[in-house]
Amino acid sequence: MAVRSPQTGIDTRISKLLNGIPPLARFTRSRGVPFVISWAHRLSGLLLVVFIGFHIFTLSALTTPAAYADKMKLYQLPVLAFIEWALAIPVLFHALNGGRLILYESFRCRRDDVLLDWAAGLTLLYAGLLALLMLLGNQNVSAVFFWLIAGSAAAAVAYALYARIGRTAHAWSWKLQRITGAFLLVMIPAHFLFMHLGPQMARDAGLVALRMQNPWIKLVDAALVLSAVYHGAYGLNSILNDYVGSKELRWVGSGAIIFVMTIAAVAGLRLIVSI
Amino acid sequence: MKESYSLVFNIKRFDPEKGKSWMQTYRIEAGRILRFTDVLRKINKELDPTLAWNSSCEHAQCGSCSVVINGRPMLACELLVENAVELFGTTVFTIEPIGVAPVLRDLVVDLEKAYDRVHRIRPFIIRPSQNPNQGQEYRISPRAMEGYLEATRCINCFCCATACMSSHRGFMGPNAVMASVVRIMDPREDATDERLQQLYSEEGVYRCHTSKACSHVCPKEIDVAHFVALAKEGEFS
Ligand code: SF4
Ligand code: SF4
């Protein structure tokens, strides 16, 4: 009698945790732990798409420093600082779990039992580090140096994946989704980390504008915006294709996604170019 | 160990004549080693002869008795009462038809329609490759066969397709993907490009998100997600 598949009856710390939460245990039992993790990946992805839009909107105030300073004052409120910190958890989870999926799908790494625990552990470690940095609020680093390291590392990870899947018969849209994912796996956590090294990093409009005048930073930011927008748009479209049966509705939905995400990309790029 | 259990079966029913569906509760005493198909038969005999359900071989070989029990797609013919109680930690079971094809009546679905997606990938050798040993049988090395032997245990019960994270609207389904991958891995098949074109289409592997629910529920213990991922890896292109 086969009620437990050896392949997915994975015995990880994270599965013990999920099995202990009754509403989730129903799904871990009926569909398995990776199923619950996949839904968490999907939901955190949706949250991140909303966040990207919100983030670009906030940054658009950089063109008028007084308005930007006003907005940034809001972020000093403890509750908003907490939300900002808490957002790091879905961000990092999405990034690391995405890394796990890339390893599974493109590098035949089937050790989910190990990788899931690592993804969860590193997410918590990162959140702790971020909390510490936010509380200390006294770190500083040369922006060009930081982004030289982070940008190169992200490009190397993306290239490693490209080398693996670039020549396959897959659709380019899919390959690009994976490659941007690999790039963002380094870039997004690095972005969060950099912004919270010290309060001045993100909140001082003058300093942010000065940093963004550097061509390397401009390049890195443009790559970040384009990758995030493409990755998010592909993810949204994927959800649409999964659950909407009617072809016509799918066309309308895809059109709407492309329209909205293009606006976000143009707004982001305009900001980068105009500063 | 209890010899028998007082079970509550909440069964999703559907009357095609009236186009009406409803949940019906049956309370029944059942011995610990009865299978769910036996319990359904007992319900027919003792409580309600109108309840429709499906089975054929009742040896987990034909895949016709798949139902969703407490959210998990399973073969009713191999689930013993005592194992179900242990697995779900309850004696109350909600039983629904699998969701990959239209329901004909109660727990019976239109398996012809479900099979359509498997037929679309043509689960046979489309273009036979040249036999290296002309005039003799086609010999496949044990090593090559080892790579896909596990997948040939599939009985097309559609439990994996029912559990899949992606819906059934736009996805050919894990068992159909796996059936195509098996043929690609079979050295006797020459139509790799044709197959890849189908696998790399919108209804193919892009609808899979490696949630591995397929592997989790497969009654034949096939790691279905592994075969779907082999197609994603692009090794065949
Ligand atoms: S792969 Fe397993 S669950 Fe899916 S149809 Fe085949 S036997 Fe059933
Ligand atoms: S791994 Fe892919 S095919 Fe299998 S259940 Fe998950 S989404 Fe469906």
Short mmCIF file of C-alpha atoms and ligand atoms in Angstrom, two decimals:
data_model
loop_
_atom_site.label_atom_id
_atom_site.label_comp_id
_atom_site.label_asym_id
_atom_site.label_seq_id
_atom_site.Cartn_x
_atom_site.Cartn_y
_atom_site.Cartn_z
CA MET A 1 0.00 0.00 0.00
CA ALA A 2 1.62 3.17 -1.23
CA VAL A 3 0.65 6.06 0.94
CA ARG A 4 4.14 7.53 1.19
CA SER A 5 6.42 8.03 -1.75
CA PRO A 6 10.04 7.59 -0.77
CA GLN A 7 11.01 10.33 -3.22
CA THR A 8 9.07 13.04 -1.48
CA GLY A 9 8.57 11.71 2.00
CA ILE A 10 11.39 14.11 2.78
CA ASP A 11 12.41 14.37 6.34
CA THR A 12 13.66 17.90 6.79
CA ARG A 13 13.43 20.33 9.66
CA ILE A 14 11.20 22.51 7.54
CA SER A 15 8.83 19.60 6.84
CA LYS A 16 8.54 18.89 10.57
CA LEU A 17 7.69 22.54 11.09
CA LEU A 18 5.06 22.57 8.33
CA ASN A 19 3.56 19.28 9.52
CA GLY A 20 3.05 20.87 12.92
CA ILE A 21 0.79 23.62 11.51
CA PRO A 22 -2.66 21.98 11.09
CA PRO A 23 -3.95 23.94 8.03
CA LEU A 24 -0.64 23.30 6.24
CA ALA A 25 -0.36 19.70 7.45
CA ARG A 26 -3.49 18.92 5.45
CA PHE A 27 -1.57 19.85 2.31
CA THR A 28 1.79 18.37 3.27
CA ARG A 29 -0.05 15.09 3.82
CA SER A 30 -2.13 15.19 0.65
CA ARG A 31 0.32 16.85 -1.75
CA GLY A 32 3.72 16.85 -0.05
CA VAL A 33 6.05 19.43 1.47
CA PRO A 34 7.46 20.74 -1.85
CA PHE A 35 3.87 21.47 -2.95
CA VAL A 36 3.38 23.79 0.04
CA ILE A 37 6.80 25.34 -0.61
CA SER A 38 5.82 25.93 -4.26
CA TRP A 39 2.70 27.78 -3.19
CA ALA A 40 4.78 29.85 -0.79
CA HIS A 41 7.10 30.61 -3.71
CA ARG A 42 4.17 31.68 -5.86
CA LEU A 43 2.58 33.84 -3.16
CA SER A 44 5.87 35.49 -2.20
CA GLY A 45 6.41 36.18 -5.91
CA LEU A 46 3.06 37.95 -6.10
CA LEU A 47 3.98 40.01 -3.06
CA LEU A 48 7.28 40.96 -4.67
CA VAL A 49 5.58 42.11 -7.87
CA VAL A 50 3.41 44.46 -5.81
CA PHE A 51 6.50 45.59 -3.95
CA ILE A 52 8.43 46.35 -7.16
CA GLY A 53 5.60 48.62 -8.36
CA PHE A 54 5.43 50.34 -4.99
CA HIS A 55 9.23 50.70 -4.84
CA ILE A 56 9.51 52.29 -8.26
CA PHE A 57 6.69 54.66 -7.35
CA THR A 58 8.48 55.68 -4.12
CA LEU A 59 11.77 56.23 -5.90
CA SER A 60 10.16 58.35 -8.60
CA ALA A 61 10.05 61.11 -5.98
CA LEU A 62 13.87 61.28 -6.19
CA THR A 63 13.54 63.89 -8.95
CA THR A 64 12.16 66.27 -6.27
CA PRO A 65 14.37 65.73 -3.21
CA ALA A 66 11.98 67.46 -0.79
CA ALA A 67 9.14 65.09 -1.69
CA TYR A 68 11.54 62.14 -1.38
CA ALA A 69 12.72 63.28 2.06
CA ASP A 70 9.07 63.53 3.13
CA LYS A 71 8.38 59.98 2.02
CA MET A 72 11.51 58.70 3.71
CA LYS A 73 10.43 60.26 7.00
CA LEU A 74 7.57 57.78 6.96
CA TYR A 75 10.05 54.89 6.94
CA GLN A 76 11.43 56.05 10.27
CA LEU A 77 8.17 55.02 11.91
CA PRO A 78 8.92 51.79 13.82
CA VAL A 79 5.99 49.96 12.26
CA LEU A 80 7.15 50.74 8.72
CA ALA A 81 10.75 49.89 9.58
CA PHE A 82 9.46 46.55 10.86
CA ILE A 83 7.46 45.91 7.69
CA GLU A 84 10.54 46.78 5.63
CA TRP A 85 12.56 44.26 7.59
CA ALA A 86 9.83 41.61 7.48
CA LEU A 87 9.70 41.92 3.71
CA ALA A 88 13.22 40.55 3.60
CA ILE A 89 11.87 37.14 4.62
CA PRO A 90 9.66 36.50 1.55
CA VAL A 91 12.29 38.19 -0.64
CA LEU A 92 15.07 35.92 0.47
CA PHE A 93 12.89 32.84 0.62
CA HIS A 94 11.77 33.45 -2.96
CA ALA A 95 15.36 33.97 -4.09
CA LEU A 96 16.80 30.90 -2.36
CA ASN A 97 13.91 28.62 -3.23
CA GLY A 98 14.24 29.83 -6.82
CA GLY A 99 17.90 28.82 -6.61
CA ARG A 100 16.83 25.39 -5.39
CA LEU A 101 14.44 25.02 -8.33
CA ILE A 102 17.18 25.99 -10.79
CA LEU A 103 19.49 23.40 -9.24
CA TYR A 104 16.73 20.79 -9.47
CA GLU A 105 15.58 21.54 -12.99
CA SER A 106 18.79 22.48 -14.75
CA PHE A 107 21.60 20.86 -12.74
CA ARG A 108 19.84 17.63 -11.74
CA CYS A 109 20.36 18.27 -8.04
CA ARG A 110 17.68 16.15 -6.38
CA ARG A 111 18.73 16.75 -2.77
CA ASP A 112 15.62 18.66 -1.76
CA ASP A 113 15.86 17.31 1.75
CA VAL A 114 19.12 19.23 2.23
CA LEU A 115 18.38 22.25 0.07
CA LEU A 116 15.05 23.06 1.69
CA ASP A 117 16.65 23.23 5.12
CA TRP A 118 19.45 25.37 3.74
CA ALA A 119 16.98 27.74 2.08
CA ALA A 120 15.03 28.12 5.32
CA GLY A 121 18.17 28.45 7.47
CA LEU A 122 19.83 31.02 5.25
CA THR A 123 16.61 33.04 5.05
CA LEU A 124 16.51 33.28 8.83
CA LEU A 125 20.23 34.04 9.06
CA TYR A 126 19.88 36.80 6.50
CA ALA A 127 16.83 38.26 8.27
CA GLY A 128 18.81 38.27 11.51
CA LEU A 129 21.78 39.99 9.87
CA LEU A 130 19.49 42.58 8.34
CA ALA A 131 17.83 43.25 11.71
CA LEU A 132 21.26 43.74 13.27
CA LEU A 133 22.33 46.16 10.55
CA MET A 134 19.09 48.10 10.85
CA LEU A 135 19.48 48.38 14.62
CA LEU A 136 23.15 49.39 14.40
CA GLY A 137 22.54 51.71 11.46
CA ASN A 138 26.19 52.73 11.33
CA GLN A 139 27.76 50.78 8.48
CA ASN A 140 29.17 52.31 5.36
CA VAL A 141 30.74 51.05 2.18
CA SER A 142 31.74 52.46 -1.19
CA ALA A 143 28.71 51.96 -3.44
CA VAL A 144 30.84 51.35 -6.54
CA PHE A 145 32.95 48.75 -4.72
CA PHE A 146 29.90 46.98 -3.26
CA TRP A 147 28.08 46.82 -6.60
CA LEU A 148 31.21 45.82 -8.46
CA ILE A 149 31.40 42.71 -6.31
CA ALA A 150 27.65 42.02 -6.17
CA GLY A 151 27.01 42.84 -9.85
CA SER A 152 29.90 40.64 -10.99
CA ALA A 153 28.79 37.76 -8.76
CA ALA A 154 25.22 38.04 -10.07
CA ALA A 155 26.44 38.15 -13.68
CA ALA A 156 28.63 35.08 -13.05
CA VAL A 157 25.70 33.10 -11.59
CA ALA A 158 23.47 34.15 -14.50
CA TYR A 159 26.18 33.19 -16.98
CA ALA A 160 26.66 29.77 -15.38
CA LEU A 161 22.98 29.09 -15.98
CA TYR A 162 23.11 30.52 -19.47
CA ALA A 163 26.00 28.17 -20.28
CA ARG A 164 23.80 25.31 -19.14
CA ILE A 165 20.49 26.15 -20.81
CA GLY A 166 21.42 28.66 -23.52
CA ARG A 167 21.72 26.10 -26.32
CA THR A 168 18.74 23.96 -25.41
CA ALA A 169 15.58 23.92 -27.54
CA HIS A 170 13.61 25.73 -24.82
CA ALA A 171 11.60 28.86 -25.61
CA TRP A 172 13.68 31.99 -25.10
CA SER A 173 11.03 33.49 -22.84
CA TRP A 174 11.51 30.56 -20.44
CA LYS A 175 15.30 30.68 -20.60
CA LEU A 176 15.24 34.40 -19.88
CA GLN A 177 12.97 33.85 -16.90
CA ARG A 178 15.47 31.39 -15.43
CA ILE A 179 18.50 33.54 -16.26
CA THR A 180 16.96 36.69 -14.75
CA GLY A 181 16.05 34.55 -11.74
CA ALA A 182 19.68 33.50 -11.31
CA PHE A 183 20.80 37.12 -11.64
CA LEU A 184 18.23 38.33 -9.11
CA LEU A 185 19.14 35.54 -6.71
CA VAL A 186 22.28 37.55 -5.92
CA MET A 187 21.13 41.05 -6.79
CA ILE A 188 17.95 41.36 -4.71
CA PRO A 189 19.44 40.17 -1.40
CA ALA A 190 22.45 42.39 -2.13
CA HIS A 191 20.16 45.33 -2.80
CA PHE A 192 18.33 44.86 0.50
CA LEU A 193 21.59 44.48 2.37
CA PHE A 194 23.16 47.57 0.82
CA MET A 195 20.12 49.74 1.52
CA HIS A 196 20.15 48.81 5.19
CA LEU A 197 23.86 49.19 5.88
CA GLY A 198 23.06 52.61 7.26
CA PRO A 199 19.99 54.87 7.26
CA GLN A 200 21.70 57.33 4.91
CA MET A 201 22.08 54.70 2.17
CA ALA A 202 18.46 54.85 1.05
CA ARG A 203 16.98 57.86 2.79
CA ASP A 204 19.26 60.76 1.93
CA ALA A 205 17.95 61.95 -1.46
CA GLY A 206 21.20 63.81 -2.21
CA LEU A 207 23.35 60.78 -1.48
CA VAL A 208 21.10 58.43 -3.46
CA ALA A 209 21.08 60.81 -6.43
CA LEU A 210 24.87 61.21 -6.28
CA ARG A 211 25.34 57.46 -6.23
CA MET A 212 22.99 56.99 -9.15
CA GLN A 213 25.02 59.36 -11.29
CA ASN A 214 27.81 56.83 -11.48
CA PRO A 215 27.63 54.96 -14.85
CA TRP A 216 28.35 51.56 -13.25
CA ILE A 217 25.59 52.05 -10.69
CA LYS A 218 23.28 53.16 -13.49
CA LEU A 219 24.10 49.98 -15.40
CA VAL A 220 23.58 47.77 -12.36
CA ASP A 221 20.29 49.50 -11.49
CA ALA A 222 19.02 49.24 -15.06
CA ALA A 223 19.85 45.52 -15.15
CA LEU A 224 18.11 45.10 -11.79
CA VAL A 225 14.95 46.90 -12.92
CA LEU A 226 14.74 45.08 -16.25
CA SER A 227 15.40 41.66 -14.74
CA ALA A 228 12.93 42.15 -11.90
CA VAL A 229 10.20 43.45 -14.20
CA TYR A 230 10.69 40.65 -16.74
CA HIS A 231 10.87 37.95 -14.08
CA GLY A 232 7.74 39.30 -12.37
CA ALA A 233 5.82 39.64 -15.65
CA TYR A 234 6.70 36.08 -16.67
CA GLY A 235 5.62 34.81 -13.26
CA LEU A 236 2.27 36.60 -13.49
CA ASN A 237 1.74 35.31 -17.00
CA SER A 238 2.55 31.81 -15.83
CA ILE A 239 -0.17 32.00 -13.17
CA LEU A 240 -2.56 33.23 -15.85
CA ASN A 241 -1.69 30.34 -18.17
CA ASP A 242 -2.05 27.85 -15.34
CA TYR A 243 -5.54 28.77 -14.26
CA VAL A 244 -7.35 30.64 -17.02
CA GLY A 245 -8.93 28.25 -19.49
CA SER A 246 -10.18 30.65 -22.16
CA LYS A 247 -7.61 31.57 -24.81
CA GLU A 248 -9.21 34.98 -25.35
CA LEU A 249 -9.09 35.82 -21.65
CA ARG A 250 -5.45 34.72 -21.55
CA TRP A 251 -4.64 37.11 -24.38
CA VAL A 252 -6.36 39.99 -22.59
CA GLY A 253 -4.63 39.11 -19.32
CA SER A 254 -1.19 38.82 -20.96
CA GLY A 255 -1.75 42.17 -22.69
CA ALA A 256 -2.63 43.80 -19.37
CA ILE A 257 0.45 42.28 -17.67
CA ILE A 258 2.76 43.45 -20.46
CA PHE A 259 1.21 46.91 -20.37
CA VAL A 260 1.53 47.40 -16.60
CA MET A 261 5.00 45.89 -16.36
CA THR A 262 6.25 47.95 -19.30
CA ILE A 263 5.05 51.10 -17.53
CA ALA A 264 6.96 50.00 -14.41
CA ALA A 265 10.11 49.30 -16.47
CA VAL A 266 9.91 52.62 -18.32
CA ALA A 267 9.34 54.52 -15.07
CA GLY A 268 12.34 52.81 -13.49
CA LEU A 269 14.61 53.35 -16.48
CA ARG A 270 13.53 56.97 -16.86
CA LEU A 271 14.45 57.60 -13.28
CA ILE A 272 17.86 55.98 -13.71
CA VAL A 273 18.61 57.95 -16.89
CA SER A 274 17.24 61.28 -15.64
CA ILE A 275 19.34 61.48 -12.47
CA MET B 1 -5.37 -2.87 17.14
CA LYS B 2 -9.04 -2.36 16.32
CA GLU B 3 -10.75 -5.03 14.27
CA SER B 4 -13.30 -2.68 12.76
CA TYR B 5 -13.97 1.03 12.51
CA SER B 6 -17.09 3.19 12.44
CA LEU B 7 -16.46 5.24 9.33
CA VAL B 8 -18.08 8.37 8.02
CA PHE B 9 -17.86 8.76 4.25
CA ASN B 10 -18.82 12.18 2.90
CA ILE B 11 -19.14 11.49 -0.79
CA LYS B 12 -19.52 14.07 -3.53
CA ARG B 13 -22.41 12.99 -5.71
CA PHE B 14 -23.55 14.17 -9.11
CA ASP B 15 -26.77 13.45 -10.92
CA PRO B 16 -26.28 14.15 -14.64
CA GLU B 17 -30.02 14.01 -15.36
CA LYS B 18 -30.77 16.83 -12.94
CA GLY B 19 -27.33 18.47 -13.34
CA LYS B 20 -27.20 18.58 -9.54
CA SER B 21 -24.29 17.85 -7.24
CA TRP B 22 -24.32 17.47 -3.47
CA MET B 23 -22.42 15.91 -0.57
CA GLN B 24 -23.94 12.79 0.94
CA THR B 25 -22.93 11.30 4.26
CA TYR B 26 -22.77 7.53 4.83
CA ARG B 27 -22.03 5.97 8.23
CA ILE B 28 -20.77 2.44 8.02
CA GLU B 29 -18.92 -0.14 10.08
CA ALA B 30 -15.97 -1.63 8.23
CA GLY B 31 -13.30 -4.20 9.06
CA ARG B 32 -9.73 -2.95 9.33
CA ILE B 33 -8.41 -4.73 6.26
CA LEU B 34 -11.25 -3.86 3.94
CA ARG B 35 -10.16 -1.75 1.01
CA PHE B 36 -11.99 1.46 0.14
CA THR B 37 -13.50 -0.26 -2.90
CA ASP B 38 -14.88 -2.91 -0.52
CA VAL B 39 -16.39 -0.20 1.67
CA LEU B 40 -17.98 1.46 -1.37
CA ARG B 41 -19.41 -1.90 -2.38
CA LYS B 42 -20.71 -2.36 1.17
CA ILE B 43 -22.42 1.03 0.93
CA ASN B 44 -24.04 -0.11 -2.34
CA LYS B 45 -25.25 -3.28 -0.68
CA GLU B 46 -26.33 -2.01 2.69
CA LEU B 47 -27.13 1.68 2.32
CA ASP B 48 -27.46 3.03 -1.18
CA PRO B 49 -27.40 1.06 -4.43
CA THR B 50 -27.47 4.26 -6.48
CA LEU B 51 -23.98 5.41 -5.51
CA ALA B 52 -21.79 5.14 -8.63
CA TRP B 53 -18.06 4.52 -8.56
CA ASN B 54 -15.52 2.92 -10.81
CA SER B 55 -13.11 0.02 -10.58
CA SER B 56 -11.90 -2.79 -12.75
CA CYS B 57 -8.88 -4.91 -11.81
CA GLU B 58 -8.85 -3.93 -8.11
CA HIS B 59 -5.15 -4.79 -8.03
CA ALA B 60 -3.74 -1.29 -8.59
CA GLN B 61 -2.99 -2.14 -12.20
CA CYS B 62 -5.69 -0.41 -14.25
CA GLY B 63 -5.99 3.02 -12.64
CA SER B 64 -9.78 3.17 -12.93
CA CYS B 65 -10.65 3.58 -9.23
CA SER B 66 -8.78 6.85 -8.60
CA VAL B 67 -10.64 9.18 -6.26
CA VAL B 68 -9.67 12.12 -4.09
CA ILE B 69 -9.71 11.12 -0.43
CA ASN B 70 -9.38 13.96 2.08
CA GLY B 71 -7.70 16.03 -0.61
CA ARG B 72 -5.29 13.32 -1.75
CA PRO B 73 -5.75 11.53 -5.06
CA MET B 74 -5.44 7.78 -4.44
CA LEU B 75 -6.45 4.39 -5.75
CA ALA B 76 -9.47 3.24 -3.74
CA CYS B 77 -8.58 -0.39 -4.39
CA GLU B 78 -5.30 -0.33 -2.50
CA LEU B 79 -6.23 1.81 0.45
CA LEU B 80 -7.00 -0.31 3.49
CA VAL B 81 -9.29 1.13 6.15
CA GLU B 82 -6.66 0.88 8.89
CA ASN B 83 -4.02 2.53 6.71
CA ALA B 84 -6.39 5.36 5.83
CA VAL B 85 -7.17 5.95 9.49
CA GLU B 86 -3.45 6.04 10.25
CA LEU B 87 -2.56 8.26 7.29
CA PHE B 88 -5.26 10.86 7.86
CA GLY B 89 -5.60 10.48 11.63
CA THR B 90 -9.40 10.31 11.38
CA THR B 91 -12.30 8.01 10.59
CA VAL B 92 -14.09 10.74 8.63
CA PHE B 93 -13.31 10.77 4.92
CA THR B 94 -14.36 13.14 2.18
CA ILE B 95 -14.35 11.36 -1.15
CA GLU B 96 -14.53 13.24 -4.43
CA PRO B 97 -14.01 12.32 -8.09
CA ILE B 98 -10.64 13.14 -9.67
CA GLY B 99 -10.67 16.52 -11.34
CA VAL B 100 -8.99 15.86 -14.68
CA ALA B 101 -12.12 15.05 -16.69
CA PRO B 102 -15.85 15.77 -16.59
CA VAL B 103 -17.83 13.79 -14.00
CA LEU B 104 -20.29 11.33 -15.52
CA ARG B 105 -21.98 10.35 -12.26
CA ASP B 106 -20.92 10.54 -8.58
CA LEU B 107 -17.31 9.28 -8.47
CA VAL B 108 -17.18 8.19 -12.12
CA VAL B 109 -15.35 10.48 -14.53
CA ASP B 110 -15.05 10.39 -18.29
CA LEU B 111 -11.69 8.59 -18.52
CA GLU B 112 -11.79 8.80 -22.34
CA LYS B 113 -11.46 12.58 -22.00
CA ALA B 114 -8.66 12.21 -19.46
CA TYR B 115 -6.85 9.87 -21.85
CA ASP B 116 -7.09 12.45 -24.64
CA ARG B 117 -4.08 14.30 -23.22
CA VAL B 118 -2.02 11.12 -23.12
CA HIS B 119 -3.06 10.24 -26.66
CA ARG B 120 -2.04 13.70 -27.85
CA ILE B 121 1.61 13.00 -27.04
CA ARG B 122 1.38 9.69 -28.95
CA PRO B 123 2.60 7.23 -26.32
CA PHE B 124 4.24 4.93 -28.83
CA ILE B 125 7.29 5.05 -31.05
CA ILE B 126 6.46 7.65 -33.66
CA ARG B 127 9.46 7.10 -35.93
CA PRO B 128 11.49 3.94 -35.30
CA SER B 129 15.22 4.48 -35.33
CA GLN B 130 17.58 2.25 -37.29
CA ASN B 131 18.27 -0.99 -35.48
CA PRO B 132 22.08 -1.26 -35.06
CA ASN B 133 21.74 -5.04 -35.16
CA GLN B 134 19.98 -5.47 -38.50
CA GLY B 135 17.83 -8.58 -38.73
CA GLN B 136 17.88 -9.19 -34.99
CA GLU B 137 15.86 -7.91 -32.09
CA TYR B 138 16.52 -4.29 -31.00
CA ARG B 139 18.79 -4.58 -27.99
CA ILE B 140 18.63 -1.81 -25.40
CA SER B 141 21.52 -1.66 -22.97
CA PRO B 142 20.54 -2.22 -19.33
CA ARG B 143 22.10 1.13 -18.47
CA ALA B 144 19.91 3.02 -20.98
CA MET B 145 16.85 1.16 -19.79
CA GLU B 146 17.61 1.81 -16.15
CA GLY B 147 17.14 5.52 -16.83
CA TYR B 148 13.45 5.17 -17.64
CA LEU B 149 12.34 1.75 -16.44
CA GLU B 150 10.67 3.22 -13.34
CA ALA B 151 8.46 5.42 -15.52
CA THR B 152 7.13 2.43 -17.46
CA ARG B 153 5.25 1.35 -14.31
CA CYS B 154 2.75 4.16 -14.95
CA ILE B 155 -0.84 2.93 -15.14
CA ASN B 156 -2.37 6.28 -16.15
CA CYS B 157 -4.49 6.58 -13.05
CA PHE B 158 -4.27 10.41 -13.29
CA CYS B 159 -3.61 10.80 -9.56
CA CYS B 160 -0.55 12.90 -10.43
CA ALA B 161 -2.50 15.09 -12.86
CA THR B 162 -5.20 15.60 -10.24
CA ALA B 163 -2.67 16.62 -7.58
CA CYS B 164 -0.66 18.87 -9.88
CA MET B 165 -0.20 22.48 -8.83
CA SER B 166 -0.87 23.63 -12.36
CA SER B 167 -4.50 23.28 -13.37
CA HIS B 168 -5.78 20.86 -15.99
CA ARG B 169 -6.88 23.65 -18.29
CA GLY B 170 -3.60 24.41 -19.97
CA PHE B 171 -1.27 21.57 -19.00
CA MET B 172 -0.95 18.22 -20.73
CA GLY B 173 -0.26 16.79 -17.27
CA PRO B 174 2.66 15.06 -15.54
CA ASN B 175 1.84 11.54 -16.77
CA ALA B 176 1.59 12.69 -20.40
CA VAL B 177 4.90 14.60 -20.12
CA MET B 178 6.52 11.56 -18.56
CA ALA B 179 5.17 9.25 -21.26
CA SER B 180 6.76 11.46 -23.91
CA VAL B 181 10.06 11.69 -22.00
CA VAL B 182 10.15 7.90 -21.76
CA ARG B 183 9.91 7.62 -25.55
CA ILE B 184 12.65 10.20 -25.98
CA MET B 185 14.86 8.16 -23.67
CA ASP B 186 14.00 4.99 -25.57
CA PRO B 187 16.78 4.49 -28.16
CA ARG B 188 14.23 3.02 -30.57
CA GLU B 189 12.53 6.42 -30.96
CA ASP B 190 13.79 8.86 -33.56
CA ALA B 191 11.18 11.62 -33.28
CA THR B 192 12.94 13.55 -30.50
CA ASP B 193 12.53 16.96 -32.15
CA GLU B 194 8.81 16.49 -32.67
CA ARG B 195 8.40 15.44 -29.08
CA LEU B 196 10.49 18.32 -27.74
CA GLN B 197 8.44 20.79 -29.74
CA GLN B 198 5.35 19.56 -27.94
CA LEU B 199 7.04 19.40 -24.54
CA TYR B 200 8.40 22.94 -24.95
CA SER B 201 5.04 24.39 -25.93
CA GLU B 202 2.76 26.37 -23.63
CA GLU B 203 0.85 23.22 -22.58
CA GLY B 204 4.12 21.39 -21.93
CA VAL B 205 6.79 21.59 -19.25
CA TYR B 206 6.45 25.35 -18.74
CA ARG B 207 3.26 24.65 -16.85
CA CYS B 208 5.21 22.57 -14.31
CA HIS B 209 6.57 24.38 -11.24
CA THR B 210 8.39 21.46 -9.66
CA SER B 211 5.92 21.27 -6.80
CA LYS B 212 6.43 17.49 -6.89
CA ALA B 213 2.88 16.72 -5.81
CA CYS B 214 2.88 14.23 -8.70
CA SER B 215 5.71 12.21 -7.15
CA HIS B 216 4.13 12.48 -3.72
CA VAL B 217 0.81 10.93 -4.71
CA CYS B 218 1.86 8.43 -7.39
CA PRO B 219 0.57 5.02 -6.24
CA LYS B 220 3.30 3.35 -8.30
CA GLU B 221 5.93 5.34 -6.41
CA ILE B 222 7.33 6.84 -9.59
CA ASP B 223 9.29 10.03 -9.13
CA VAL B 224 7.24 11.74 -11.84
CA ALA B 225 8.72 15.19 -11.15
CA HIS B 226 12.18 13.79 -11.89
CA PHE B 227 11.11 12.83 -15.42
CA VAL B 228 9.39 16.17 -16.00
CA ALA B 229 12.58 17.88 -14.82
CA LEU B 230 14.67 15.78 -17.24
CA ALA B 231 12.71 17.39 -20.05
CA LYS B 232 13.35 20.83 -18.55
CA GLU B 233 17.06 20.14 -18.22
CA GLY B 234 17.27 20.24 -21.99
CA GLU B 235 19.61 17.28 -22.15
CA PHE B 236 17.66 15.81 -25.04
CA SER B 237 17.85 18.86 -27.30
S1 SF4 C 1 2.63 8.62 -12.97
FE1 SF4 C 1 1.80 7.53 -11.21
S2 SF4 C 1 0.12 8.86 -10.53
FE2 SF4 C 1 0.62 9.50 -12.57
S3 SF4 C 1 -0.76 8.39 -13.89
FE3 SF4 C 1 1.12 7.17 -13.76
S4 SF4 C 1 0.79 5.77 -12.09
FE4 SF4 C 1 -0.77 7.33 -11.90
S1 SF4 C 2 6.13 18.81 -10.27
FE1 SF4 C 2 5.21 19.77 -12.02
S2 SF4 C 2 4.01 18.19 -12.97
FE2 SF4 C 2 4.47 17.46 -10.90
S3 SF4 C 2 2.69 18.15 -9.68
FE3 SF4 C 2 4.22 19.75 -9.56
S4 SF4 C 2 3.70 21.21 -11.15
FE4 SF4 C 2 2.63 19.27 -11.61
#
